[in-house]
mmCIF file of C-alpha atoms and ligand atoms in Angstrom:
data_model
loop_
_atom_site.group_PDB
_atom_site.id
_atom_site.type_symbol
_atom_site.label_atom_id
_atom_site.label_comp_id
_atom_site.label_asym_id
_atom_site.label_seq_id
_atom_site.Cartn_x
_atom_site.Cartn_y
_atom_site.Cartn_z
ATOM 1 C CA MET A 1 43.860 158.669 223.159
ATOM 2 C CA THR A 2 46.355 161.443 223.441
ATOM 3 C CA ASP A 3 50.159 161.049 223.844
ATOM 4 C CA ARG A 4 50.021 163.124 226.997
ATOM 5 C CA LYS A 5 51.626 161.569 230.206
ATOM 6 C CA ARG A 6 49.059 159.970 232.451
ATOM 7 C CA SER A 7 48.267 160.792 236.081
ATOM 8 C CA LEU A 8 46.317 158.206 238.069
ATOM 9 C CA SER A 9 45.152 158.199 241.596
ATOM 10 C CA GLY A 10 42.967 156.101 243.706
ATOM 11 C CA ILE A 11 40.843 156.545 246.838
ATOM 12 C CA ARG A 12 39.506 153.925 249.324
ATOM 13 C CA VAL A 13 35.735 154.118 250.135
ATOM 14 C CA THR A 14 35.818 155.847 253.493
ATOM 15 C CA GLY A 15 32.876 158.212 253.246
ATOM 16 C CA ARG A 16 33.147 161.898 252.659
ATOM 17 C CA PHE A 17 36.169 163.682 251.378
ATOM 18 C CA HIS A 18 37.711 165.451 254.228
ATOM 19 C CA LEU A 19 40.218 168.530 254.461
ATOM 20 C CA GLY A 20 43.073 165.978 254.870
ATOM 21 C CA ASN A 21 42.280 164.120 251.702
ATOM 22 C CA TYR A 22 41.718 167.487 249.939
ATOM 23 C CA LEU A 23 45.062 169.139 251.018
ATOM 24 C CA GLY A 24 47.119 165.878 250.685
ATOM 25 C CA ALA A 25 46.038 164.819 247.261
ATOM 26 C CA GLY A 26 42.786 166.319 246.048
ATOM 27 C CA ILE A 27 44.196 169.672 245.107
ATOM 28 C CA ASN A 28 46.648 167.811 242.979
ATOM 29 C CA TYR A 29 44.057 165.684 241.150
ATOM 30 C CA VAL A 30 42.671 168.905 240.094
ATOM 31 C CA ARG A 31 45.694 170.670 239.206
ATOM 32 C CA LEU A 32 47.211 167.862 237.231
ATOM 33 C CA GLN A 33 44.127 167.282 234.871
ATOM 34 C CA ASP A 34 45.072 170.263 232.734
ATOM 35 C CA GLU A 35 48.513 168.841 231.972
ATOM 36 C CA TYR A 36 47.862 165.215 232.032
ATOM 37 C CA GLU A 37 45.615 162.505 230.804
ATOM 38 C CA SER A 38 44.048 161.788 233.920
ATOM 39 C CA TYR A 39 42.366 158.946 235.910
ATOM 40 C CA ILE A 40 40.924 158.781 239.257
ATOM 41 C CA PHE A 41 39.251 155.585 240.569
ATOM 42 C CA VAL A 42 37.440 154.586 243.639
ATOM 43 C CA ALA A 43 39.377 151.622 245.084
ATOM 44 C CA ASP A 44 36.439 149.253 246.024
ATOM 45 C CA TYR A 45 38.492 146.106 245.884
ATOM 46 C CA HIS A 46 40.948 147.854 248.381
ATOM 47 C CA THR A 47 38.125 148.539 250.551
ATOM 48 C CA LEU A 48 37.008 144.995 250.689
ATOM 49 C CA THR A 49 40.182 144.326 252.782
ATOM 50 C CA THR A 50 38.775 145.908 255.799
ATOM 51 C CA LYS A 51 34.849 145.881 254.829
ATOM 52 C CA PRO A 52 33.984 142.551 253.148
ATOM 53 C CA ASN A 53 30.540 143.460 251.713
ATOM 54 C CA ALA A 54 30.511 146.033 248.963
ATOM 55 C CA ARG A 55 26.727 146.680 249.286
ATOM 56 C CA GLU A 56 27.489 148.109 252.649
ATOM 57 C CA PHE A 57 29.631 150.790 251.283
ATOM 58 C CA SER A 58 27.896 151.430 248.046
ATOM 59 C CA ASN A 59 26.353 154.516 249.557
ATOM 60 C CA ASP A 60 29.713 155.947 250.839
ATOM 61 C CA LEU A 61 30.999 155.130 247.226
ATOM 62 C CA TYR A 62 28.557 157.470 245.553
ATOM 63 C CA GLU A 63 29.255 160.218 248.268
ATOM 64 C CA MET A 64 32.835 159.935 247.482
ATOM 65 C CA VAL A 65 32.517 160.309 243.779
ATOM 66 C CA MET A 66 30.255 163.382 244.173
ATOM 67 C CA ASP A 67 32.809 164.879 246.464
ATOM 68 C CA LEU A 68 35.543 164.238 244.026
ATOM 69 C CA ILE A 69 33.489 166.131 241.299
ATOM 70 C CA ALA A 70 32.563 168.850 243.855
ATOM 71 C CA ILE A 71 36.128 169.628 244.503
ATOM 72 C CA GLY A 72 36.919 170.159 240.863
ATOM 73 C CA VAL A 73 37.672 166.853 239.446
ATOM 74 C CA ASP A 74 36.056 167.094 235.960
ATOM 75 C CA PRO A 75 34.629 164.030 234.332
ATOM 76 C CA GLY A 76 35.162 165.761 231.000
ATOM 77 C CA ARG A 77 38.854 165.822 231.561
ATOM 78 C CA THR A 78 39.437 162.901 233.979
ATOM 79 C CA VAL A 79 38.299 159.241 233.564
ATOM 80 C CA ILE A 80 36.390 158.523 236.815
ATOM 81 C CA TYR A 81 35.782 154.773 237.412
ATOM 82 C CA ARG A 82 35.314 152.090 240.183
ATOM 83 C CA GLN A 83 38.178 149.682 240.405
ATOM 84 C CA SER A 84 36.120 146.491 240.291
ATOM 85 C CA ALA A 85 34.946 147.558 236.927
ATOM 86 C CA ILE A 86 38.359 146.723 235.581
ATOM 87 C CA PRO A 87 38.652 143.011 236.581
ATOM 88 C CA LYS A 88 41.982 142.818 234.705
ATOM 89 C CA VAL A 89 43.572 144.633 237.385
ATOM 90 C CA ALA A 90 43.098 141.544 239.438
ATOM 91 C CA GLU A 91 44.811 139.419 236.758
ATOM 92 C CA LEU A 92 47.784 142.021 236.594
ATOM 93 C CA THR A 93 48.011 141.819 240.548
ATOM 94 C CA LEU A 94 48.568 138.054 240.292
ATOM 95 C CA LEU A 95 51.065 138.331 237.631
ATOM 96 C CA LEU A 96 53.062 141.165 239.553
ATOM 97 C CA ALA A 97 52.917 138.968 242.696
ATOM 98 C CA MET A 98 55.235 136.480 240.897
ATOM 99 C CA VAL A 99 58.052 139.181 240.617
ATOM 100 C CA THR A 100 57.486 140.634 244.050
ATOM 101 C CA PRO A 101 59.696 139.058 246.850
ATOM 102 C CA LEU A 102 57.829 138.397 250.028
ATOM 103 C CA SER A 103 60.213 140.458 252.027
ATOM 104 C CA TRP A 104 59.546 143.582 249.900
ATOM 105 C CA VAL A 105 55.793 143.425 251.211
ATOM 106 C CA GLN A 106 56.534 142.291 254.616
ATOM 107 C CA ARG A 107 58.448 145.627 255.404
ATOM 108 C CA VAL A 108 55.502 147.804 254.359
ATOM 109 C CA PRO A 109 54.546 149.814 257.341
ATOM 110 C CA THR A 110 50.767 150.171 256.446
ATOM 111 C CA PHE A 111 50.668 146.459 256.656
ATOM 112 C CA LYS A 112 51.865 146.391 260.120
ATOM 113 C CA GLU A 113 49.385 149.219 261.155
ATOM 114 C CA LYS A 114 46.478 147.226 259.892
ATOM 115 C CA VAL A 115 47.519 144.083 261.886
ATOM 116 C CA ARG A 116 47.410 146.241 264.832
ATOM 117 C CA ASP A 117 44.157 147.935 264.050
ATOM 118 C CA GLN A 118 42.166 144.714 262.977
ATOM 119 C CA PRO A 119 43.879 141.824 264.606
ATOM 120 C CA ASP A 120 40.756 139.721 263.958
ATOM 121 C CA ASN A 121 40.827 140.186 260.121
ATOM 122 C CA VAL A 122 44.450 139.953 258.986
ATOM 123 C CA ASN A 123 43.688 138.658 255.585
ATOM 124 C CA LEU A 124 45.931 137.806 252.636
ATOM 125 C CA GLY A 125 44.390 140.714 250.557
ATOM 126 C CA LEU A 126 45.554 143.144 253.197
ATOM 127 C CA PHE A 127 48.928 141.788 252.757
ATOM 128 C CA GLU A 128 48.702 142.124 249.038
ATOM 129 C CA TYR A 129 47.176 145.422 249.255
ATOM 130 C CA PRO A 130 50.320 147.255 247.870
ATOM 131 C CA VAL A 131 50.764 144.822 244.938
ATOM 132 C CA LEU A 132 47.124 145.565 243.944
ATOM 133 C CA GLN A 133 47.966 149.159 244.224
ATOM 134 C CA SER A 134 51.046 148.751 241.994
ATOM 135 C CA ALA A 135 48.573 147.110 239.415
ATOM 136 C CA ASP A 136 46.228 149.954 239.684
ATOM 137 C CA ILE A 137 48.821 152.305 238.657
ATOM 138 C CA ILE A 138 50.762 150.425 235.873
ATOM 139 C CA ILE A 139 47.582 149.006 234.199
ATOM 140 C CA VAL A 140 46.966 152.474 232.886
ATOM 141 C CA LYS A 141 50.826 153.120 232.539
ATOM 142 C CA GLY A 142 50.637 156.020 235.061
ATOM 143 C CA ASP A 143 53.393 158.312 234.848
ATOM 144 C CA VAL A 144 52.461 160.344 238.027
ATOM 145 C CA VAL A 145 50.488 159.555 241.090
ATOM 146 C CA PRO A 146 49.161 162.312 243.271
ATOM 147 C CA VAL A 147 48.763 160.760 246.789
ATOM 148 C CA GLY A 148 49.268 161.932 250.455
ATOM 149 C CA ARG A 149 52.477 161.527 252.108
ATOM 150 C CA ASP A 150 51.145 158.432 253.716
ATOM 151 C CA GLN A 151 51.335 156.651 250.508
ATOM 152 C CA ALA A 152 55.038 157.120 250.026
ATOM 153 C CA ALA A 153 55.997 153.550 250.985
ATOM 154 C CA HIS A 154 53.435 152.243 248.619
ATOM 155 C CA LEU A 155 54.695 154.092 245.718
ATOM 156 C CA GLU A 156 58.235 153.145 246.327
ATOM 157 C CA LEU A 157 57.290 149.526 246.322
ATOM 158 C CA THR A 158 55.366 150.018 243.046
ATOM 159 C CA ARG A 159 58.547 151.428 241.557
ATOM 160 C CA GLU A 160 60.546 148.581 242.741
ATOM 161 C CA ILE A 161 57.926 146.055 241.443
ATOM 162 C CA THR A 162 57.753 148.067 238.061
ATOM 163 C CA ARG A 163 61.734 147.895 237.648
ATOM 164 C CA ARG A 164 61.520 144.201 238.378
ATOM 165 C CA PHE A 165 58.809 143.438 236.008
ATOM 166 C CA ASN A 166 60.647 145.396 233.172
ATOM 167 C CA ARG A 167 63.971 143.759 233.965
ATOM 168 C CA THR A 168 62.262 140.369 233.933
ATOM 169 C CA TYR A 169 60.190 140.698 230.876
ATOM 170 C CA GLY A 170 61.304 143.608 228.952
ATOM 171 C CA HIS A 171 60.369 147.364 229.191
ATOM 172 C CA VAL A 172 56.576 147.567 229.356
ATOM 173 C CA PHE A 173 55.840 149.993 232.161
ATOM 174 C CA PRO A 174 57.010 153.681 232.870
ATOM 175 C CA GLU A 175 58.240 154.024 236.407
ATOM 176 C CA PRO A 176 55.596 156.088 238.162
ATOM 177 C CA ALA A 177 56.513 159.102 240.214
ATOM 178 C CA ILE A 178 54.837 160.105 243.329
ATOM 179 C CA VAL A 179 53.458 163.737 243.375
ATOM 180 C CA LEU A 180 52.971 165.324 246.720
ATOM 181 C CA ASN A 181 51.520 168.532 247.759
ATOM 182 C CA PRO A 182 54.538 170.546 249.168
ATOM 183 C CA ASP A 183 52.120 172.867 250.757
ATOM 184 C CA ALA A 184 50.331 170.147 252.460
ATOM 185 C CA PRO A 185 51.256 170.751 256.229
ATOM 186 C CA ILE A 186 50.891 168.430 258.837
ATOM 187 C CA ILE A 187 47.288 169.300 259.601
ATOM 188 C CA LYS A 188 45.700 167.001 262.326
ATOM 189 C CA GLY A 189 42.142 166.039 263.047
ATOM 190 C CA THR A 190 39.896 168.153 265.140
ATOM 191 C CA ASP A 191 41.148 166.154 268.212
ATOM 192 C CA GLY A 192 44.690 167.799 267.599
ATOM 193 C CA LYS A 193 46.209 164.230 267.953
ATOM 194 C CA ALA A 194 45.766 162.092 265.061
ATOM 195 C CA LYS A 195 45.543 162.693 261.185
ATOM 196 C CA MET A 196 42.078 163.125 259.998
ATOM 197 C CA SER A 197 40.227 159.948 259.603
ATOM 198 C CA LYS A 198 36.506 159.292 259.339
ATOM 199 C CA SER A 199 36.651 156.266 261.887
ATOM 200 C CA LEU A 200 38.304 158.642 264.572
ATOM 201 C CA ASN A 201 35.461 161.124 264.083
ATOM 202 C CA ASN A 202 37.937 163.963 263.955
ATOM 203 C CA ILE A 203 37.407 165.315 260.247
ATOM 204 C CA ILE A 204 36.396 168.542 258.726
ATOM 205 C CA GLY A 205 34.386 167.388 255.625
ATOM 206 C CA VAL A 206 34.862 169.624 252.513
ATOM 207 C CA THR A 207 31.250 169.609 251.256
ATOM 208 C CA ASP A 208 29.490 169.413 254.646
ATOM 209 C CA PRO A 209 26.801 171.994 255.144
ATOM 210 C CA PRO A 210 27.992 175.250 256.914
ATOM 211 C CA GLU A 211 26.591 174.230 260.436
ATOM 212 C CA VAL A 212 28.402 170.927 260.457
ATOM 213 C CA ILE A 213 31.726 172.544 259.296
ATOM 214 C CA THR A 214 31.111 175.218 262.092
ATOM 215 C CA LYS A 215 30.416 172.685 264.733
ATOM 216 C CA GLN A 216 33.526 170.586 263.637
ATOM 217 C CA VAL A 217 35.783 173.624 263.690
ATOM 218 C CA MET A 218 34.338 174.711 267.051
ATOM 219 C CA SER A 219 34.934 171.365 268.680
ATOM 220 C CA MET A 220 38.653 171.628 267.684
ATOM 221 C CA VAL A 221 41.246 170.856 270.440
ATOM 222 C CA THR A 222 43.577 174.143 270.489
ATOM 223 C CA ASP A 223 46.464 174.960 272.469
ATOM 224 C CA THR A 224 46.309 172.782 275.618
ATOM 225 C CA LYS A 225 48.771 174.751 277.498
ATOM 226 C CA ARG A 226 46.581 177.834 277.322
ATOM 227 C CA VAL A 227 43.793 177.480 279.842
ATOM 228 C CA TYR A 228 42.645 181.179 280.226
ATOM 229 C CA LYS A 229 42.232 183.624 277.456
ATOM 230 C CA THR A 230 44.446 186.088 279.229
ATOM 231 C CA GLN A 231 47.388 183.607 278.865
ATOM 232 C CA PRO A 232 49.541 183.862 275.885
ATOM 233 C CA GLY A 233 49.012 181.304 273.346
ATOM 234 C CA HIS A 234 51.553 178.883 271.550
ATOM 235 C CA PRO A 235 50.660 179.191 267.725
ATOM 236 C CA ARG A 236 53.587 176.853 266.639
ATOM 237 C CA THR A 237 51.934 173.877 268.657
ATOM 238 C CA CYS A 238 48.216 174.859 267.922
ATOM 239 C CA ASN A 239 46.392 172.857 265.270
ATOM 240 C CA VAL A 240 43.781 175.834 264.681
ATOM 241 C CA CYS A 241 46.880 178.184 264.200
ATOM 242 C CA ALA A 242 48.340 175.669 261.626
ATOM 243 C CA MET A 243 45.108 175.894 259.777
ATOM 244 C CA TYR A 244 45.426 179.695 259.748
ATOM 245 C CA LYS A 245 48.342 179.264 257.580
ATOM 246 C CA LEU A 246 46.304 177.728 255.113
ATOM 247 C CA PHE A 247 43.219 179.831 254.937
ATOM 248 C CA PHE A 248 44.536 183.129 255.861
ATOM 249 C CA ASP A 249 46.983 185.127 254.131
ATOM 250 C CA ASP A 250 47.587 187.485 257.035
ATOM 251 C CA TRP A 251 47.994 184.300 259.344
ATOM 252 C CA GLU A 252 50.972 185.898 260.911
ATOM 253 C CA HIS A 253 48.911 188.885 262.291
ATOM 254 C CA TYR A 254 46.567 186.227 264.090
ATOM 255 C CA TRP A 255 49.552 184.417 265.417
ATOM 256 C CA GLU A 256 50.882 187.483 266.879
ATOM 257 C CA LEU A 257 47.480 188.287 268.486
ATOM 258 C CA CYS A 258 47.402 184.918 269.942
ATOM 259 C CA ARG A 259 51.041 185.188 271.353
ATOM 260 C CA ARG A 260 49.896 188.448 272.932
ATOM 261 C CA ALA A 261 46.556 187.062 274.291
ATOM 262 C CA GLN A 262 44.780 189.575 272.353
ATOM 263 C CA ILE A 263 42.622 186.947 270.561
ATOM 264 C CA GLY A 264 40.949 183.864 272.443
ATOM 265 C CA CYS A 265 40.788 180.352 271.190
ATOM 266 C CA GLN A 266 37.037 180.412 270.603
ATOM 267 C CA GLU A 267 37.227 183.582 268.628
ATOM 268 C CA LYS A 268 40.111 182.160 266.538
ATOM 269 C CA LYS A 269 38.053 179.018 266.028
ATOM 270 C CA SER A 270 34.764 180.944 264.815
ATOM 271 C CA LEU A 271 36.831 183.197 262.351
ATOM 272 C CA LEU A 272 38.373 179.948 260.966
ATOM 273 C CA ALA A 273 34.940 178.237 260.742
ATOM 274 C CA LYS A 274 33.570 181.236 258.746
ATOM 275 C CA ARG A 275 36.542 181.244 256.428
ATOM 276 C CA ILE A 276 36.258 177.376 255.594
ATOM 277 C CA VAL A 277 32.599 177.561 254.966
ATOM 278 C CA GLU A 278 33.144 180.497 252.408
ATOM 279 C CA ARG A 279 36.028 178.914 250.872
ATOM 280 C CA PHE A 280 34.250 175.720 250.198
ATOM 281 C CA ALA A 281 30.974 177.212 249.159
ATOM 282 C CA PRO A 282 31.483 176.388 245.441
ATOM 283 C CA PHE A 283 32.256 172.815 246.410
ATOM 284 C CA ARG A 284 28.875 172.618 248.298
ATOM 285 C CA GLU A 285 27.045 174.125 245.358
ATOM 286 C CA ARG A 286 28.476 171.990 242.671
ATOM 287 C CA ARG A 287 27.737 169.003 244.699
ATOM 288 C CA ALA A 288 24.200 169.825 245.277
ATOM 289 C CA GLU A 289 23.486 169.798 241.474
ATOM 290 C CA LEU A 290 24.736 165.998 241.263
ATOM 291 C CA THR A 291 22.342 163.112 240.967
ATOM 292 C CA ARG A 292 23.028 159.502 241.449
ATOM 293 C CA GLU A 293 21.996 158.962 237.792
ATOM 294 C CA GLN A 294 24.821 161.321 236.695
ATOM 295 C CA ILE A 295 27.152 159.568 238.914
ATOM 296 C CA ASP A 296 26.161 156.044 237.303
ATOM 297 C CA GLU A 297 26.789 157.527 233.853
ATOM 298 C CA ILE A 298 30.107 158.973 234.705
ATOM 299 C CA LEU A 299 31.198 155.790 236.206
ATOM 300 C CA ALA A 300 30.028 153.813 233.310
ATOM 301 C CA ALA A 301 31.815 155.910 230.682
ATOM 302 C CA GLY A 302 34.932 156.000 232.916
ATOM 303 C CA ALA A 303 34.837 152.032 232.999
ATOM 304 C CA VAL A 304 34.732 151.845 229.174
ATOM 305 C CA ARG A 305 37.622 154.241 228.788
ATOM 306 C CA ALA A 306 39.679 152.783 231.519
ATOM 307 C CA GLY A 307 38.835 149.310 230.446
ATOM 308 C CA GLU A 308 40.164 149.909 226.892
ATOM 309 C CA VAL A 309 43.391 151.094 228.308
ATOM 310 C CA ALA A 310 43.830 148.269 230.750
ATOM 311 C CA GLU A 311 42.928 145.697 227.872
ATOM 312 C CA LYS A 312 45.649 147.334 225.810
ATOM 313 C CA THR A 313 48.154 147.089 228.410
ATOM 314 C CA MET A 314 47.306 143.369 229.405
ATOM 315 C CA VAL A 315 47.700 142.295 225.812
ATOM 316 C CA GLU A 316 51.217 143.459 226.115
ATOM 317 C CA VAL A 317 51.734 142.054 229.496
ATOM 318 C CA ARG A 318 50.584 138.607 228.481
ATOM 319 C CA ASN A 319 52.717 138.725 225.411
ATOM 320 C CA ALA A 320 55.840 139.971 227.377
ATOM 321 C CA ILE A 321 55.402 136.989 229.786
ATOM 322 C CA GLY A 322 54.757 134.382 227.127
ATOM 323 C CA LEU A 323 51.043 133.627 227.885
ATOM 324 C CA PRO A 324 48.540 133.121 225.055
ATOM 325 C CA PRO A 325 46.757 136.196 223.931
ATOM 326 C CA TYR A 326 43.106 136.816 224.897
ATOM 327 C CA SER A 327 41.916 136.205 221.328
ATOM 328 C CA GLN A 328 43.267 132.540 221.537
ATOM 329 C CA LEU A 329 41.244 131.756 224.704
HETATM 330 N N1 LIG B 1 46.160 153.042 249.158
HETATM 331 C C1 LIG B 1 45.488 154.376 248.751
HETATM 332 C C2 LIG B 1 45.056 155.095 249.919
HETATM 333 O O1 LIG B 1 44.746 154.395 250.882
HETATM 334 C C3 LIG B 1 44.449 154.163 247.722
HETATM 335 C C4 LIG B 1 44.905 153.634 246.486
HETATM 336 C C5 LIG B 1 44.512 152.356 246.028
HETATM 337 C C6 LIG B 1 45.739 154.156 245.477
HETATM 338 N N2 LIG B 1 45.046 152.294 244.754
HETATM 339 C C7 LIG B 1 45.769 153.258 244.346
HETATM 340 C C8 LIG B 1 46.168 155.499 245.451
HETATM 341 C C9 LIG B 1 46.601 153.589 243.270
HETATM 342 C C10 LIG B 1 47.049 155.824 244.353
HETATM 343 C C11 LIG B 1 47.262 154.899 243.220
HETATM 344 O O2 LIG B 1 44.736 156.248 249.813
#
């Protein structure tokens, strides 16, 4: 093990990696692995809060790991594992729960959202979600956590729990810092309304075949105030134009054409589709070479590495709390 600072992030099993995941956090997974000792895991325990049978999302889990590697997460430099391969994280969750006031968890906005989204399945796991997330992070003593903006409240809670733990039992953990991508603009899904999410069927997949990407982009909702091509457009409020900022250096030129009604929405979309297809070609190529057997090996190796780190941390934790060491059980 090196003495480099550690970066850690997790991702729930939702299916394919999409443009929102990539811009929000994925780019940073790739950037940080040069400088930090990096860990990325697939949060299968967390996924159980909404999908109670892990067998049913096992296929999606493989897809996600393949996509992670496709976008440039390098198993040679980043420890990639599945959360449930480190059962000690569940023990740490339980211990963190003892220093987490109920009121802190009650105010987490994502819990309220979930209560709204799945009123028939408001389980305790959902409530405990951010405590488990805290355990994920600090069990590897993560210093930085690359995530999307939507995770800010969870990270704030993690920092509070960490401080409380350290104050109660002595300094065991670094306080993890959130790492956002400042360039991640507010890109919405293809519907132009909500953020990208597989369940809303409004995503652009980063490793999808060209024809799928093209279809997704061509289905994008554009400037709703512009009915005819001859009318001037409003690039500031158009989601397609927002994407131009990311994919075209000369986006201002296109915004101006749009304002002057010299380019239509369809044409803008087809240029954008072509550009995205080109930009992500290396991801598709890398992904096409991966096999399930390789993924199994990568996850097995990752579980060993992450398991060692977790074991070491938990030895310290049990000692700090005054629980008997594993060696005496
Ligand atoms: N809650 C995160 C999400 O929905 C996933 C996650 C679980 C995570 N554990 C984590 C992210 C630990 C960062 C660190 O995207």
